[in-house]
Amino acid sequence: PFVMEDGTFIRGRVVSINLVNKKRVIVCMAGYGAGELKTGADGQQYVQHISEFNTEEVAPTHILEDLDGNLWVLNARRDFFKQVHENFHKYDELSNVRRVCMSSSGRVYAATVNGGIFMYNEAKDCFDMVASAEEVGASVTGIEPWETGKLFVTTDGAGLRIYDENTHKITLSAIS
């Protein structure tokens, strides 16, 4: 069971626990939404409610928080959402999202099965393709921030690649 901020107990299935921005722990619970794990003055841990999730639609498996404090949610069906106040906006241009990350520059990226790599375009509120699966050399299985301006791109059979945010080029990693 989890103790909520108001002292009530809930029993919920934990779908995921996410460390966001290296300082906050977000717990996603089926049927309850998300909450931040906190420690009270008495040393007891509790969950401070952050957001409700429509479990039919959102059902989070991974949460990312951007530099503006927006929550980005990846669900079990591999759909991708951004929380806007209490509502969720689904990005229909992305299907079969495998992994999401935020780069060192604060940009939000999504890696899709057979679709390549996409970057969030804040001005247009959509995702733009930055590298196709063909450019990567295989189906993209993941994406993770690495050093400043670079992302690790994992593939299905073509080794580890590196995406450079400045040049927009994909190169083969020396450790592949």
PDB file of C-alpha atoms in Angstrom:
ATOM      1  CA  PRO A   1       0.000   0.000   0.000  1.00  0.00           C
ATOM      2  CA  PHE A   2       0.954   3.607  -0.514  1.00  0.00           C
ATOM      3  CA  VAL A   3       0.283   6.428   1.905  1.00  0.00           C
ATOM      4  CA  MET A   4      -1.074   9.480   0.136  1.00  0.00           C
ATOM      5  CA  GLU A   5      -0.374  13.067   1.186  1.00  0.00           C
ATOM      6  CA  ASP A   6      -3.667  13.280   3.109  1.00  0.00           C
ATOM      7  CA  GLY A   7      -2.806  10.141   5.088  1.00  0.00           C
ATOM      8  CA  THR A   8      -5.140   7.766   3.250  1.00  0.00           C
ATOM      9  CA  PHE A   9      -3.847   4.384   2.148  1.00  0.00           C
ATOM     10  CA  ILE A  10      -4.291   3.075  -1.346  1.00  0.00           C
ATOM     11  CA  ARG A  11      -3.484  -0.293  -2.788  1.00  0.00           C
ATOM     12  CA  GLY A  12      -2.522   0.036  -6.401  1.00  0.00           C
ATOM     13  CA  ARG A  13      -0.458  -1.832  -8.901  1.00  0.00           C
ATOM     14  CA  VAL A  14       2.724   0.123  -9.571  1.00  0.00           C
ATOM     15  CA  VAL A  15       3.162   0.388 -13.325  1.00  0.00           C
ATOM     16  CA  SER A  16       6.477   2.224 -13.238  1.00  0.00           C
ATOM     17  CA  ILE A  17       8.784   4.208 -11.024  1.00  0.00           C
ATOM     18  CA  ASN A  18      10.685   6.959 -12.818  1.00  0.00           C
ATOM     19  CA  LEU A  19      13.591   9.106 -11.686  1.00  0.00           C
ATOM     20  CA  VAL A  20      13.015  12.433 -13.430  1.00  0.00           C
ATOM     21  CA  ASN A  21      15.609  15.159 -13.754  1.00  0.00           C
ATOM     22  CA  LYS A  22      17.808  13.151 -11.368  1.00  0.00           C
ATOM     23  CA  LYS A  23      15.930  14.484  -8.351  1.00  0.00           C
ATOM     24  CA  ARG A  24      12.261  13.476  -8.328  1.00  0.00           C
ATOM     25  CA  VAL A  25      10.800   9.995  -8.091  1.00  0.00           C
ATOM     26  CA  ILE A  26       7.457   9.660  -9.884  1.00  0.00           C
ATOM     27  CA  VAL A  27       5.335   6.596  -9.115  1.00  0.00           C
ATOM     28  CA  CYS A  28       2.727   5.566 -11.721  1.00  0.00           C
ATOM     29  CA  MET A  29      -0.098   3.458 -10.328  1.00  0.00           C
ATOM     30  CA  ALA A  30      -2.781   1.742 -12.372  1.00  0.00           C
ATOM     31  CA  GLY A  31      -6.116   3.365 -11.627  1.00  0.00           C
ATOM     32  CA  TYR A  32      -4.655   6.212  -9.549  1.00  0.00           C
ATOM     33  CA  GLY A  33      -2.373   8.186 -11.810  1.00  0.00           C
ATOM     34  CA  ALA A  34       0.997   9.562 -10.816  1.00  0.00           C
ATOM     35  CA  GLY A  35       2.465  10.904  -7.649  1.00  0.00           C
ATOM     36  CA  GLU A  36       5.810  12.127  -6.446  1.00  0.00           C
ATOM     37  CA  LEU A  37       7.500  10.154  -3.695  1.00  0.00           C
ATOM     38  CA  LYS A  38       8.174  12.527  -0.782  1.00  0.00           C
ATOM     39  CA  THR A  39       9.494  12.299   2.762  1.00  0.00           C
ATOM     40  CA  GLY A  40       7.632  14.172   5.490  1.00  0.00           C
ATOM     41  CA  ALA A  41       9.122  16.048   8.436  1.00  0.00           C
ATOM     42  CA  ASP A  42       8.483  12.920  10.522  1.00  0.00           C
ATOM     43  CA  GLY A  43      10.663  10.846   8.168  1.00  0.00           C
ATOM     44  CA  GLN A  44       7.701   8.905   6.774  1.00  0.00           C
ATOM     45  CA  GLN A  45       7.403   8.528   3.022  1.00  0.00           C
ATOM     46  CA  TYR A  46       4.201   9.397   1.202  1.00  0.00           C
ATOM     47  CA  VAL A  47       3.007   9.988  -2.359  1.00  0.00           C
ATOM     48  CA  GLN A  48       2.013  13.531  -3.310  1.00  0.00           C
ATOM     49  CA  HIS A  49      -0.619  13.388  -6.047  1.00  0.00           C
ATOM     50  CA  ILE A  50       0.449  14.892  -9.384  1.00  0.00           C
ATOM     51  CA  SER A  51      -1.997  13.719 -12.006  1.00  0.00           C
ATOM     52  CA  GLU A  52      -4.913  11.446 -12.765  1.00  0.00           C
ATOM     53  CA  PHE A  53      -4.585   9.114 -15.718  1.00  0.00           C
ATOM     54  CA  ASN A  54      -7.438   7.755 -17.754  1.00  0.00           C
ATOM     55  CA  THR A  55      -6.203   4.193 -17.394  1.00  0.00           C
ATOM     56  CA  GLU A  56      -7.906   3.052 -20.596  1.00  0.00           C
ATOM     57  CA  GLU A  57      -6.096   5.665 -22.662  1.00  0.00           C
ATOM     58  CA  VAL A  58      -2.875   6.624 -20.895  1.00  0.00           C
ATOM     59  CA  ALA A  59      -1.781   3.749 -18.566  1.00  0.00           C
ATOM     60  CA  PRO A  60       1.802   5.024 -18.205  1.00  0.00           C
ATOM     61  CA  THR A  61       4.889   2.842 -18.461  1.00  0.00           C
ATOM     62  CA  HIS A  62       7.403   5.689 -18.567  1.00  0.00           C
ATOM     63  CA  ILE A  63       7.252   9.353 -17.563  1.00  0.00           C
ATOM     64  CA  LEU A  64       9.630  12.125 -18.541  1.00  0.00           C
ATOM     65  CA  GLU A  65       9.577  15.634 -17.120  1.00  0.00           C
ATOM     66  CA  ASP A  66      10.927  18.412 -19.337  1.00  0.00           C
ATOM     67  CA  LEU A  67      12.691  21.585 -18.205  1.00  0.00           C
ATOM     68  CA  ASP A  68       9.358  23.443 -18.074  1.00  0.00           C
ATOM     69  CA  GLY A  69       7.892  20.846 -15.708  1.00  0.00           C
ATOM     70  CA  ASN A  70       5.621  19.261 -18.335  1.00  0.00           C
ATOM     71  CA  LEU A  71       5.046  15.529 -17.987  1.00  0.00           C
ATOM     72  CA  TRP A  72       5.490  13.353 -21.087  1.00  0.00           C
ATOM     73  CA  VAL A  73       3.949   9.902 -20.856  1.00  0.00           C
ATOM     74  CA  LEU A  74       4.641   6.733 -22.825  1.00  0.00           C
ATOM     75  CA  ASN A  75       1.978   4.047 -22.418  1.00  0.00           C
ATOM     76  CA  ALA A  76       1.883   0.275 -22.779  1.00  0.00           C
ATOM     77  CA  ARG A  77       0.423   0.613 -26.297  1.00  0.00           C
ATOM     78  CA  ARG A  78       3.468   2.731 -27.207  1.00  0.00           C
ATOM     79  CA  ASP A  79       1.443   5.927 -27.624  1.00  0.00           C
ATOM     80  CA  PHE A  80       3.023   9.205 -26.502  1.00  0.00           C
ATOM     81  CA  PHE A  81       1.266  12.021 -24.609  1.00  0.00           C
ATOM     82  CA  LYS A  82       2.094  15.412 -23.135  1.00  0.00           C
ATOM     83  CA  GLN A  83       0.190  16.561 -20.080  1.00  0.00           C
ATOM     84  CA  VAL A  84      -1.324  19.993 -20.602  1.00  0.00           C
ATOM     85  CA  HIS A  85      -2.850  21.070 -17.273  1.00  0.00           C
ATOM     86  CA  GLU A  86      -5.173  18.147 -16.403  1.00  0.00           C
ATOM     87  CA  ASN A  87      -5.560  16.959 -19.999  1.00  0.00           C
ATOM     88  CA  PHE A  88      -3.357  14.768 -22.126  1.00  0.00           C
ATOM     89  CA  HIS A  89      -2.491  15.533 -25.732  1.00  0.00           C
ATOM     90  CA  LYS A  90      -1.687  12.458 -27.811  1.00  0.00           C
ATOM     91  CA  TYR A  91       0.842  12.872 -30.609  1.00  0.00           C
ATOM     92  CA  ASP A  92      -0.756  10.935 -33.449  1.00  0.00           C
ATOM     93  CA  GLU A  93       2.228  11.468 -35.764  1.00  0.00           C
ATOM     94  CA  LEU A  94       4.144   9.071 -33.513  1.00  0.00           C
ATOM     95  CA  SER A  95       3.202   5.414 -33.468  1.00  0.00           C
ATOM     96  CA  ASN A  96       4.881   2.493 -31.802  1.00  0.00           C
ATOM     97  CA  VAL A  97       7.176   4.613 -29.597  1.00  0.00           C
ATOM     98  CA  ARG A  98       9.850   2.479 -27.952  1.00  0.00           C
ATOM     99  CA  ARG A  99      11.686   5.025 -25.842  1.00  0.00           C
ATOM    100  CA  VAL A 100      11.707   8.727 -25.016  1.00  0.00           C
ATOM    101  CA  CYS A 101      14.417  10.926 -23.556  1.00  0.00           C
ATOM    102  CA  MET A 102      15.448  14.490 -22.944  1.00  0.00           C
ATOM    103  CA  SER A 103      18.820  15.579 -24.285  1.00  0.00           C
ATOM    104  CA  SER A 104      21.348  17.695 -22.401  1.00  0.00           C
ATOM    105  CA  SER A 105      19.937  20.725 -24.252  1.00  0.00           C
ATOM    106  CA  GLY A 106      16.422  19.982 -22.944  1.00  0.00           C
ATOM    107  CA  ARG A 107      14.963  18.730 -26.226  1.00  0.00           C
ATOM    108  CA  VAL A 108      12.475  15.850 -26.069  1.00  0.00           C
ATOM    109  CA  TYR A 109      13.153  12.924 -28.424  1.00  0.00           C
ATOM    110  CA  ALA A 110      11.192   9.784 -29.282  1.00  0.00           C
ATOM    111  CA  ALA A 111      12.494   6.585 -30.861  1.00  0.00           C
ATOM    112  CA  THR A 112       9.908   4.613 -32.815  1.00  0.00           C
ATOM    113  CA  VAL A 113       9.825   1.053 -34.114  1.00  0.00           C
ATOM    114  CA  ASN A 114      10.646   1.211 -37.850  1.00  0.00           C
ATOM    115  CA  GLY A 115      10.014   4.955 -37.863  1.00  0.00           C
ATOM    116  CA  GLY A 116      13.300   6.437 -36.761  1.00  0.00           C
ATOM    117  CA  ILE A 117      14.004   9.312 -34.378  1.00  0.00           C
ATOM    118  CA  PHE A 118      11.740  12.303 -33.788  1.00  0.00           C
ATOM    119  CA  MET A 119      12.333  15.604 -31.945  1.00  0.00           C
ATOM    120  CA  TYR A 120       9.638  17.747 -30.353  1.00  0.00           C
ATOM    121  CA  ASN A 121       9.043  21.037 -32.186  1.00  0.00           C
ATOM    122  CA  GLU A 122       7.695  23.369 -29.509  1.00  0.00           C
ATOM    123  CA  ALA A 123       6.693  26.129 -31.963  1.00  0.00           C
ATOM    124  CA  LYS A 124       4.442  23.741 -33.923  1.00  0.00           C
ATOM    125  CA  ASP A 125       3.550  21.435 -30.988  1.00  0.00           C
ATOM    126  CA  CYS A 126       4.430  18.353 -33.030  1.00  0.00           C
ATOM    127  CA  PHE A 127       7.286  15.922 -33.569  1.00  0.00           C
ATOM    128  CA  ASP A 128       9.600  16.260 -36.562  1.00  0.00           C
ATOM    129  CA  MET A 129      11.632  13.348 -37.910  1.00  0.00           C
ATOM    130  CA  VAL A 130      15.354  13.926 -37.480  1.00  0.00           C
ATOM    131  CA  ALA A 131      16.537  10.504 -38.687  1.00  0.00           C
ATOM    132  CA  SER A 132      14.680   7.728 -40.471  1.00  0.00           C
ATOM    133  CA  ALA A 133      15.251   4.040 -39.738  1.00  0.00           C
ATOM    134  CA  GLU A 134      17.088   3.889 -43.072  1.00  0.00           C
ATOM    135  CA  GLU A 135      19.443   6.684 -41.998  1.00  0.00           C
ATOM    136  CA  VAL A 136      20.073   4.902 -38.712  1.00  0.00           C
ATOM    137  CA  GLY A 137      20.638   1.642 -40.579  1.00  0.00           C
ATOM    138  CA  ALA A 138      18.060  -0.499 -38.755  1.00  0.00           C
ATOM    139  CA  SER A 139      15.006  -0.439 -36.552  1.00  0.00           C
ATOM    140  CA  VAL A 140      15.599   1.885 -33.592  1.00  0.00           C
ATOM    141  CA  THR A 141      15.141   0.155 -30.232  1.00  0.00           C
ATOM    142  CA  GLY A 142      16.086   2.959 -27.869  1.00  0.00           C
ATOM    143  CA  ILE A 143      17.514   6.400 -27.333  1.00  0.00           C
ATOM    144  CA  GLU A 144      19.383   7.799 -24.339  1.00  0.00           C
ATOM    145  CA  PRO A 145      21.172  11.082 -23.603  1.00  0.00           C
ATOM    146  CA  TRP A 146      24.924  10.823 -23.634  1.00  0.00           C
ATOM    147  CA  GLU A 147      27.416  13.675 -23.570  1.00  0.00           C
ATOM    148  CA  THR A 148      26.504  17.259 -24.387  1.00  0.00           C
ATOM    149  CA  GLY A 149      24.682  17.453 -27.708  1.00  0.00           C
ATOM    150  CA  LYS A 150      24.761  13.720 -28.373  1.00  0.00           C
ATOM    151  CA  LEU A 151      22.364  10.803 -27.947  1.00  0.00           C
ATOM    152  CA  PHE A 152      23.011   7.074 -27.913  1.00  0.00           C
ATOM    153  CA  VAL A 153      20.751   5.264 -30.381  1.00  0.00           C
ATOM    154  CA  THR A 154      20.345   1.518 -29.957  1.00  0.00           C
ATOM    155  CA  THR A 155      19.311  -0.554 -32.957  1.00  0.00           C
ATOM    156  CA  ASP A 156      18.043  -3.979 -33.837  1.00  0.00           C
ATOM    157  CA  GLY A 157      21.133  -5.476 -35.464  1.00  0.00           C
ATOM    158  CA  ALA A 158      23.103  -2.413 -36.621  1.00  0.00           C
ATOM    159  CA  GLY A 159      25.033  -1.684 -33.459  1.00  0.00           C
ATOM    160  CA  LEU A 160      25.143   1.385 -31.283  1.00  0.00           C
ATOM    161  CA  ARG A 161      24.796   4.704 -33.130  1.00  0.00           C
ATOM    162  CA  ILE A 162      25.315   8.297 -32.025  1.00  0.00           C
ATOM    163  CA  TYR A 163      23.003  11.135 -33.015  1.00  0.00           C
ATOM    164  CA  ASP A 164      24.597  14.605 -32.952  1.00  0.00           C
ATOM    165  CA  GLU A 165      22.066  17.373 -32.218  1.00  0.00           C
ATOM    166  CA  ASN A 166      24.262  20.042 -33.783  1.00  0.00           C
ATOM    167  CA  THR A 167      25.081  18.362 -37.096  1.00  0.00           C
ATOM    168  CA  HIS A 168      21.941  16.147 -37.228  1.00  0.00           C
ATOM    169  CA  LYS A 169      24.168  13.265 -38.309  1.00  0.00           C
ATOM    170  CA  ILE A 170      24.093   9.614 -37.243  1.00  0.00           C
ATOM    171  CA  THR A 171      27.450   7.882 -36.814  1.00  0.00           C
ATOM    172  CA  LEU A 172      28.491   4.401 -35.770  1.00  0.00           C
ATOM    173  CA  SER A 173      29.820   4.270 -32.228  1.00  0.00           C
ATOM    174  CA  ALA A 174      33.376   3.097 -31.730  1.00  0.00           C
ATOM    175  CA  ILE A 175      32.089   0.642 -29.102  1.00  0.00           C
ATOM    176  CA  SER A 176      29.611  -1.141 -31.408  1.00  0.00           C
TER     177      SER A 176
END
